[in-house]
mmCIF file of C-alpha atoms in Angstrom:
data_model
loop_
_atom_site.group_PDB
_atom_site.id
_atom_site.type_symbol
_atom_site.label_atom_id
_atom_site.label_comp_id
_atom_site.label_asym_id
_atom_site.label_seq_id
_atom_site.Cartn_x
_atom_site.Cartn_y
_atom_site.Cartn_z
ATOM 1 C CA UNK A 21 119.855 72.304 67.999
ATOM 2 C CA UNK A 22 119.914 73.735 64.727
ATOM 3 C CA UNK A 23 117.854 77.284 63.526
ATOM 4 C CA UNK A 24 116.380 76.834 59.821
ATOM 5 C CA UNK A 25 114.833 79.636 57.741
ATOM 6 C CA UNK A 26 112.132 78.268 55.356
ATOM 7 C CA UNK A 27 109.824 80.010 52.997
ATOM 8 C CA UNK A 28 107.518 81.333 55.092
ATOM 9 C CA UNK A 29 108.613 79.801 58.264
ATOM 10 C CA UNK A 30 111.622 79.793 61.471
ATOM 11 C CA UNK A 31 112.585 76.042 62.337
ATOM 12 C CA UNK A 32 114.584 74.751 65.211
ATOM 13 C CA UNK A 33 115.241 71.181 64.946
ATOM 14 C CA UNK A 34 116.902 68.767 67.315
ATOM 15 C CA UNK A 35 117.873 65.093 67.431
ATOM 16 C CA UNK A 36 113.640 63.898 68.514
ATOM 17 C CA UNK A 37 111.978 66.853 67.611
ATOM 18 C CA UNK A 38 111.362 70.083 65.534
ATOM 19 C CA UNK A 39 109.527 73.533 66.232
ATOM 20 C CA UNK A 40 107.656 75.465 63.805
ATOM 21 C CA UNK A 41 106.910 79.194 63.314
ATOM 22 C CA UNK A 42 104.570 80.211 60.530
ATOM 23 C CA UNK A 43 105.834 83.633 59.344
ATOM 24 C CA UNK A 44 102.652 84.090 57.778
ATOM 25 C CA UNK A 45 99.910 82.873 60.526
ATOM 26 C CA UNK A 46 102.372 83.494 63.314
ATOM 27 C CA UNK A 47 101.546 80.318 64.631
ATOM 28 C CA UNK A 48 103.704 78.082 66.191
ATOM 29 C CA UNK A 49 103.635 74.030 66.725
ATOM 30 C CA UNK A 50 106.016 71.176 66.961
ATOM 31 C CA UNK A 51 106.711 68.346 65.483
ATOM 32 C CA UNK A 52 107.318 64.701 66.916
ATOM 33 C CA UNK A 53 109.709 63.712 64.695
ATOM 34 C CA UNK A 54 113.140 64.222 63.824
ATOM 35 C CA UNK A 55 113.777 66.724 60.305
ATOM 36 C CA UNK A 56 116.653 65.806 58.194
ATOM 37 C CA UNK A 57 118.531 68.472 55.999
ATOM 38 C CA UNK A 58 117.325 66.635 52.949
ATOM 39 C CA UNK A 59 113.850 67.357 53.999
ATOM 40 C CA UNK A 60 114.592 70.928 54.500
ATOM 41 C CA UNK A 61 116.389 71.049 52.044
ATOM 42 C CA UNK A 62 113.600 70.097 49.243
ATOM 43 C CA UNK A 63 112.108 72.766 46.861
ATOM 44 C CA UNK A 64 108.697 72.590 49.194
ATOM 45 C CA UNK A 65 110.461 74.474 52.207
ATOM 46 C CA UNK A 66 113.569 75.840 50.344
ATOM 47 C CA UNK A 67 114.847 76.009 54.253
ATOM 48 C CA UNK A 68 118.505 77.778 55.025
ATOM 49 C CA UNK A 69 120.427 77.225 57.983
ATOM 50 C CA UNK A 70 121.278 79.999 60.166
ATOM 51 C CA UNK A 71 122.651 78.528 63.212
ATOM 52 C CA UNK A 72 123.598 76.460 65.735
ATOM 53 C CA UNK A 73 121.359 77.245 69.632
ATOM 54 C CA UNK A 74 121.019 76.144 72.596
ATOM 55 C CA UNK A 75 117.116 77.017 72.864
ATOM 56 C CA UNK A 76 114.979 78.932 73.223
ATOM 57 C CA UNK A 77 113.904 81.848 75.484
ATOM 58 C CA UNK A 78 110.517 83.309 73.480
ATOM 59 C CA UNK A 79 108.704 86.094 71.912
ATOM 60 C CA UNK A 80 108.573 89.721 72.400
ATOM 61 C CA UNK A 81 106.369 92.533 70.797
ATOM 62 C CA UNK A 82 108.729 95.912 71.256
ATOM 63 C CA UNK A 83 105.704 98.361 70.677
ATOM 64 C CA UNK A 84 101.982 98.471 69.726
ATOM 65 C CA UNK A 85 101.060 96.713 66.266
ATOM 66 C CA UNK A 86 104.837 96.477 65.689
ATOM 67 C CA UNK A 87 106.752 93.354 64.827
ATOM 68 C CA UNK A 88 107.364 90.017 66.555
ATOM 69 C CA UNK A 89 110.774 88.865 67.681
ATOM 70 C CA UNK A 90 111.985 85.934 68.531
ATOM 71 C CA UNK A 91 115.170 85.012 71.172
ATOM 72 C CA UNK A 92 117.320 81.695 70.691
ATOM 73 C CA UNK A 93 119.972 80.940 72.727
ATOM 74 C CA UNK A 94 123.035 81.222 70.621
ATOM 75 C CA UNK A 95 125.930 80.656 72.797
ATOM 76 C CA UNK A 96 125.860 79.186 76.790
ATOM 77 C CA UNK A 97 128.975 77.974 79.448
ATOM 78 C CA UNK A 98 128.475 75.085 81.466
ATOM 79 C CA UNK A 99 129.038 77.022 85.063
ATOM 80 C CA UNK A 100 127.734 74.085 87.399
ATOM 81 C CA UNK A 101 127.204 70.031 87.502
ATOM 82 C CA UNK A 102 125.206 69.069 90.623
ATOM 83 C CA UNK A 103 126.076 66.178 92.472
ATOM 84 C CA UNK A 104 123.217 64.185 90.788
ATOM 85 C CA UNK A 105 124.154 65.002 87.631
ATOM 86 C CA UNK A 106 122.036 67.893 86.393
ATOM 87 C CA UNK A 107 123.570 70.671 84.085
ATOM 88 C CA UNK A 108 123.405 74.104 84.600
ATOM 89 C CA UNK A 109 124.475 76.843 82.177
ATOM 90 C CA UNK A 110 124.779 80.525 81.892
ATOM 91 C CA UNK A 111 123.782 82.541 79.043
ATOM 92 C CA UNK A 112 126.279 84.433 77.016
ATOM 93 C CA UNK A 113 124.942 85.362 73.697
ATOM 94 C CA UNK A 114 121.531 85.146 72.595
ATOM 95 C CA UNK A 115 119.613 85.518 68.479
ATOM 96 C CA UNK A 116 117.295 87.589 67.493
ATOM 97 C CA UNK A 117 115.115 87.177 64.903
ATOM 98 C CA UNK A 118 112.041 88.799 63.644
ATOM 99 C CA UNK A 119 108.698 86.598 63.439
ATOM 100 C CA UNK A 120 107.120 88.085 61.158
ATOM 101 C CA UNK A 121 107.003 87.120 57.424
ATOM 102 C CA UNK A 122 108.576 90.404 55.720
ATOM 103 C CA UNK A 123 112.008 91.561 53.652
ATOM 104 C CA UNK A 124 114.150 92.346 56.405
ATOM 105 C CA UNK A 125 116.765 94.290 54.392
ATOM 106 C CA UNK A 126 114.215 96.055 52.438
ATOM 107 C CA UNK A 127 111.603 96.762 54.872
ATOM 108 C CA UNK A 128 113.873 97.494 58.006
ATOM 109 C CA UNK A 129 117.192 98.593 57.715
ATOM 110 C CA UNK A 130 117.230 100.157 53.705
ATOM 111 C CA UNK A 131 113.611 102.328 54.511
ATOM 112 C CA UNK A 132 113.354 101.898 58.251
ATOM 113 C CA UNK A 133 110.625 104.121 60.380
ATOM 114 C CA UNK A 134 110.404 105.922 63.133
ATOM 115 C CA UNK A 135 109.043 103.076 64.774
ATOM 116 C CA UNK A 136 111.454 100.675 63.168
ATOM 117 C CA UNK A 137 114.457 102.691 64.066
ATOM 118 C CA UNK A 138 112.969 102.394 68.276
ATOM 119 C CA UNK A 139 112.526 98.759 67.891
ATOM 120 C CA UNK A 140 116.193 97.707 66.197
ATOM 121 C CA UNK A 141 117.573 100.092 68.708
ATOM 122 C CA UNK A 142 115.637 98.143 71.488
ATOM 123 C CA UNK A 143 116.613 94.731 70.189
ATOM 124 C CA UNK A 144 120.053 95.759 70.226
ATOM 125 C CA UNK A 145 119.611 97.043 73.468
ATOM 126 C CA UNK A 146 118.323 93.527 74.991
ATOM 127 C CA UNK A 147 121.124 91.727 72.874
ATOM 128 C CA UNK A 148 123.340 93.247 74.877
ATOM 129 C CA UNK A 149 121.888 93.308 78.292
ATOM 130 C CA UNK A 150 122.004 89.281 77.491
ATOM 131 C CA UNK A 151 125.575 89.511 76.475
ATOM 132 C CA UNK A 152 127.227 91.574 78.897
ATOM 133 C CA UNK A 153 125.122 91.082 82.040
ATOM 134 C CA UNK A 154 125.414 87.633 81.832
ATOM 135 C CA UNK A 155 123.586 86.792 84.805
ATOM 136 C CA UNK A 156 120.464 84.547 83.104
ATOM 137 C CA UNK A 157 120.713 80.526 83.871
ATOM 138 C CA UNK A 158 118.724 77.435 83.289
ATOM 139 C CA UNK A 159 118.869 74.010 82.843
ATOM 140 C CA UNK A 160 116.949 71.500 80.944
ATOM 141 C CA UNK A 161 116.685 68.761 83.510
ATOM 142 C CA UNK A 162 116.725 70.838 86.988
ATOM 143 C CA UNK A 163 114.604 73.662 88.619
ATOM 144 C CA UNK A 164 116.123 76.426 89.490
ATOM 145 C CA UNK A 165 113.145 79.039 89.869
ATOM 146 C CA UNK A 166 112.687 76.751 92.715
ATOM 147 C CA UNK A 167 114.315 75.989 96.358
ATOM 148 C CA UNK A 168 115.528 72.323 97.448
ATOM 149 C CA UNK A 169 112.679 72.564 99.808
ATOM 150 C CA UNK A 170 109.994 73.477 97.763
ATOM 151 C CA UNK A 171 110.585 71.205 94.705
ATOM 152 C CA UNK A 172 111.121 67.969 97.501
ATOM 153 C CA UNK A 173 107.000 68.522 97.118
ATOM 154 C CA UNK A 174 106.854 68.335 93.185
ATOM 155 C CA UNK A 175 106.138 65.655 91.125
ATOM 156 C CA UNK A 176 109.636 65.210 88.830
ATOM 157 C CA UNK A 177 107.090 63.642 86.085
ATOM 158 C CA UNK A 178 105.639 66.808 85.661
ATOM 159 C CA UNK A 179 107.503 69.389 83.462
ATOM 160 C CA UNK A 180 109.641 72.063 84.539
ATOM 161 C CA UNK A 181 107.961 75.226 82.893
ATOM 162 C CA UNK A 182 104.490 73.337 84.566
ATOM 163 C CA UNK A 183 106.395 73.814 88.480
ATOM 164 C CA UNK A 184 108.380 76.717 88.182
ATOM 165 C CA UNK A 185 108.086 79.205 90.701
ATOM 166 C CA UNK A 186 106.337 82.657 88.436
ATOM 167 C CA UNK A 187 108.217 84.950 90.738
ATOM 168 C CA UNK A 188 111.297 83.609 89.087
ATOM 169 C CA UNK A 189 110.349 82.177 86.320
ATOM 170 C CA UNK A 190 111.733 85.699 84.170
ATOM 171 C CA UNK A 191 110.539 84.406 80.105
ATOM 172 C CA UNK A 192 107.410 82.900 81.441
ATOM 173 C CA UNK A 193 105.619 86.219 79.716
ATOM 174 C CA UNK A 194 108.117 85.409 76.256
ATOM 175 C CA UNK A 195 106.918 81.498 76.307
ATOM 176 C CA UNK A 196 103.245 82.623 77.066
ATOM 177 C CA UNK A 197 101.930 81.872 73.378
ATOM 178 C CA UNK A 198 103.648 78.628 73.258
ATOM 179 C CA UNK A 199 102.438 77.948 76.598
ATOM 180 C CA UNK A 200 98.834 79.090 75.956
ATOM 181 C CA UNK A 201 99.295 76.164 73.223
ATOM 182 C CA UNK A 202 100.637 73.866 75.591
ATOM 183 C CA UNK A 203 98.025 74.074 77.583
ATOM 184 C CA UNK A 204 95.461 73.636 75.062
ATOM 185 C CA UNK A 205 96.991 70.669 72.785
ATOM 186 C CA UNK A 206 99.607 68.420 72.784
ATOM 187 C CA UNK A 207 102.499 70.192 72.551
ATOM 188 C CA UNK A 208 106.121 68.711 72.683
ATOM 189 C CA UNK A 209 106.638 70.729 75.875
ATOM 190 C CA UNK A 210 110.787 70.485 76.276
ATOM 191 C CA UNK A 211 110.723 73.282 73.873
ATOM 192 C CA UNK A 212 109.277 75.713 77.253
ATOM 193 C CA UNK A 213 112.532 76.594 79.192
ATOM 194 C CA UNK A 214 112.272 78.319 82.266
ATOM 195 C CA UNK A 215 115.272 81.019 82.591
ATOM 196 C CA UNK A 216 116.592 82.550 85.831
ATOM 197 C CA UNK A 217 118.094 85.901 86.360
ATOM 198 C CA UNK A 218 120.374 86.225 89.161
ATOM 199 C CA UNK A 219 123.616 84.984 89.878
ATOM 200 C CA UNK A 220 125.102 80.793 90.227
ATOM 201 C CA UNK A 221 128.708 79.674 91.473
ATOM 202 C CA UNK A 222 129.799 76.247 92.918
ATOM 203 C CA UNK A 223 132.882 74.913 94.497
ATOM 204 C CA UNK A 224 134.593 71.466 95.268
ATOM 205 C CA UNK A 225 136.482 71.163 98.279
ATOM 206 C CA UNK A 226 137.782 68.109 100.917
ATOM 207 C CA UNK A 227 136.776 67.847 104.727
ATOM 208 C CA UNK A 228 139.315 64.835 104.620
ATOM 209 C CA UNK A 229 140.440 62.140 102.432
ATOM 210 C CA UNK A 230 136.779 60.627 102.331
ATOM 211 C CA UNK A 231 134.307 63.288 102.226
ATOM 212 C CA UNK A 232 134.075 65.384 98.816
ATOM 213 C CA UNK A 233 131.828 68.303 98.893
ATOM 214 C CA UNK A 234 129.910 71.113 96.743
ATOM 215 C CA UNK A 235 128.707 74.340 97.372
ATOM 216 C CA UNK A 236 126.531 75.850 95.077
ATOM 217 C CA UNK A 237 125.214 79.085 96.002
ATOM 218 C CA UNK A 238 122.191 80.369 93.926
ATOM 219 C CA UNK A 239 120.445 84.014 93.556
ATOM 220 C CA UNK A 240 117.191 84.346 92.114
ATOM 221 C CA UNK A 241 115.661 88.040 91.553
ATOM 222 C CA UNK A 242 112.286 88.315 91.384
ATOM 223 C CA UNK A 243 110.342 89.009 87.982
ATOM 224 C CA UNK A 244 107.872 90.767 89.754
ATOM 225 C CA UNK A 245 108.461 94.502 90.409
ATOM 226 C CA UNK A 246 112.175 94.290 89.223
ATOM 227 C CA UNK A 247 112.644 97.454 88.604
ATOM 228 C CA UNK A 248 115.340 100.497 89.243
ATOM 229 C CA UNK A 249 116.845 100.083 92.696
ATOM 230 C CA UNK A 250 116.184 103.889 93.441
ATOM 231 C CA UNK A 251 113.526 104.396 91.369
ATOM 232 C CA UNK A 252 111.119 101.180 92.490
ATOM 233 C CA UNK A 253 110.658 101.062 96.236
ATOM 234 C CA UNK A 254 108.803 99.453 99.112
ATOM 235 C CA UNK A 255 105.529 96.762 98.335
ATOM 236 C CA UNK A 256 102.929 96.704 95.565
ATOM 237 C CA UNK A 257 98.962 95.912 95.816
ATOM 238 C CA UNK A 258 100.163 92.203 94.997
ATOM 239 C CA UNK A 259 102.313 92.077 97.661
ATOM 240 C CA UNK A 260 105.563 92.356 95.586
ATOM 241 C CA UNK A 261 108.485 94.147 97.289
ATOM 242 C CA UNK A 262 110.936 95.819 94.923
ATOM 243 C CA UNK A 263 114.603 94.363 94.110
ATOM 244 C CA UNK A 264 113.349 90.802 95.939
ATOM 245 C CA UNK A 265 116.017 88.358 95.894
ATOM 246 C CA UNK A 266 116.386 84.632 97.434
ATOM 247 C CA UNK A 267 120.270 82.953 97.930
ATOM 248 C CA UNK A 268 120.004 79.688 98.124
ATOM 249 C CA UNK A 269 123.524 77.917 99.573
ATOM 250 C CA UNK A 270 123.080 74.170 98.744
ATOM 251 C CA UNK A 271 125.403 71.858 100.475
ATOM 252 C CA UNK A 272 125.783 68.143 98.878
ATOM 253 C CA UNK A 273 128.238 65.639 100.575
ATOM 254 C CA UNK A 274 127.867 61.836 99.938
ATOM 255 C CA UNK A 275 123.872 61.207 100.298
ATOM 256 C CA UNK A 276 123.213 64.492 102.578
ATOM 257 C CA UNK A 277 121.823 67.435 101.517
ATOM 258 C CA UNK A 278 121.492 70.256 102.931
ATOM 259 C CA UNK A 279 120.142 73.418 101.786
ATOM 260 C CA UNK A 280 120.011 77.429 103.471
ATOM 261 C CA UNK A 281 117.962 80.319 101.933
ATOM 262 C CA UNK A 282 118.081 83.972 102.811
ATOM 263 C CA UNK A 283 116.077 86.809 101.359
ATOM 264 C CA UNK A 284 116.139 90.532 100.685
ATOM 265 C CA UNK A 285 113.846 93.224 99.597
ATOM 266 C CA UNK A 286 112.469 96.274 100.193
ATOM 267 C CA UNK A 287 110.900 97.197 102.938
ATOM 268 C CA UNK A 288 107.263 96.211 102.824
ATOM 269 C CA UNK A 289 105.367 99.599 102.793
ATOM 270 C CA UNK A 290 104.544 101.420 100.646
ATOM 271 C CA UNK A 291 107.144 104.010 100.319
ATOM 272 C CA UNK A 292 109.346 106.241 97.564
ATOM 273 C CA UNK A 293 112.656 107.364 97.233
ATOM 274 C CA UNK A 294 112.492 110.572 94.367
ATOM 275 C CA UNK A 295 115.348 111.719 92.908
ATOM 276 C CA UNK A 296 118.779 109.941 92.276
ATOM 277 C CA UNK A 297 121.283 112.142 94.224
ATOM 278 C CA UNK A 298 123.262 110.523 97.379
ATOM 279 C CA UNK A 299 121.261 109.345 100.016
ATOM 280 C CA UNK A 300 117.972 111.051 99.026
ATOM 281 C CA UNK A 301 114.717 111.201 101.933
ATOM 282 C CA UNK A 302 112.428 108.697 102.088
ATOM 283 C CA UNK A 303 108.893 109.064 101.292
ATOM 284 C CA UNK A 304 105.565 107.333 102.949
ATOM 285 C CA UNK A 305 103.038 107.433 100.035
ATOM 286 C CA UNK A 306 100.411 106.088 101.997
ATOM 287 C CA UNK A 307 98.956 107.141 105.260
ATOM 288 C CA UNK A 308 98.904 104.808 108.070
ATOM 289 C CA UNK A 309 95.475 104.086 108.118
ATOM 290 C CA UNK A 310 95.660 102.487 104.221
#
């Protein structure tokens, strides 16, 4: 994929398709056909390219009224190939780019504000949680928000953003806009990538001279209720218990397949740990009766 700055608008462009969005309107739509460089190129868009992704992850707002940023995948690693051929890759440097149709060296960083200075220190701040973290996956053909089991029961027609699994589904609220769209029109919808935070290994080893097999082992962390490990504890009104976390150990020799999951979380009350020092007292928040 290739990133294009037009006039007034942001353009990724691949090999079938392109995706548009208006710096003016803020809108954003694709495009079923393939752009050529002569067409962006021409006086019409005047379009510059910026650089080569590998997708993208979606749209954030850092404070009220402020501007709108959006996340490409710049750089990935191949860290797993499944048995059936499916790619997975880890994310290991991501773009940021601002949305919004202004002068980004006059308006930001010559004359920034208050507010300006909070959200380039933010989007520095999530450029390198990305980079140095490095514990966000996906994969354009395969599901990883969700279990062996659970997608047997899915459709493979259908598309991946459509059968992910919210819990771990951790840009659905980025893609929401595009989604919103998606639902609404027809929308090239391989542009809507799920993304998993957690962590993904595999290894390759021999029972005997006939039998090859993989282990992948997969950890998904729940979107929902994330948080600090001391400062977020016990269940919320949704049922959400902090720090949730599902390993998935997939075992694929010849046809067979088998897969294990285990979870952890926080105990399911609703409960408080205050303070950060060693070992600090538990707290019940709620009485028994509640």
């Amino acid at each position: 994929m290739k990133l294009y700055k037009a006039r007034d608008s942001w353009i990724v462009t691949n090999d079938e398709s392109s995706l548009w969005f208006n710096r003016r309107s803020l809108s954003i739509y694709t495009k079923q056909e393939p752009i050529t460089d002569q067409f962006l190129s021409s006086s019409a868009w005047d379009a510059v390219f910026v650089n080569d992704i590998y997708g993208y992850i979606g749209q954030v707002q850092i404070v009220k009224d402020g501007l709108n940023w959006l996340i490409f995948i710049k750089n990935q690693q191949l860290v797993c190939e499944m048995s059936n051929g499916h790619q997975i890759y880890r994310i290991m440097e991501i773009l940021i780019q601002p949305f919004d149709n202004f002068d980004e060296e006059s308006d930001v960083k010559t004359n920034p504000s208050s507010n300006n200075k909070y959200e380039l220190k933010c989007i520095e701040e999530l450029r390198l949680w990305y980079q140095e973290t490095q514990c966000f996956y996906y994969s354009s053909t395969y599901d990883l928000t969700n279990s062996m089991e659970r997608s047997y029961n899915y459709d493979n027609n259908i598309p991946l953003w459509k059968r992910a699994d919210d819990r771990f589904f951790w840009n659905r609220q980025m893609l929401s806009k595009l989604i919103n769209q998606a639902e609404k029109e027809n929308l090239d919808t391989r542009w809507i990538q799920p993304i998993i935070m957690g962590y993904l290994n595999e290894c390759h080893f021999q029972v005997d001279e006939q039998t090859d097999v993989q282990l992948i082992v997969i950890s998904r962390r729940n979107s929902h209720r994330a948080g600090v490990r001391m400062h977020c504890r016990g269940i919320d009104e949704d049922g959400n218990v902090a720090n949730y976390v599902e390993t998935e150990q997939i075992l694929w020799t010849g046809n067979n397949i088998m897969s294990f999951i285990m979870m952890r979380g926080s105990v399911p009350i609703y409960w408080s740990q205050p303070g950060i020092k060693y070992r600090p007292p538990p707290k019940i928040d709620r009485k028994f009766i509640e």
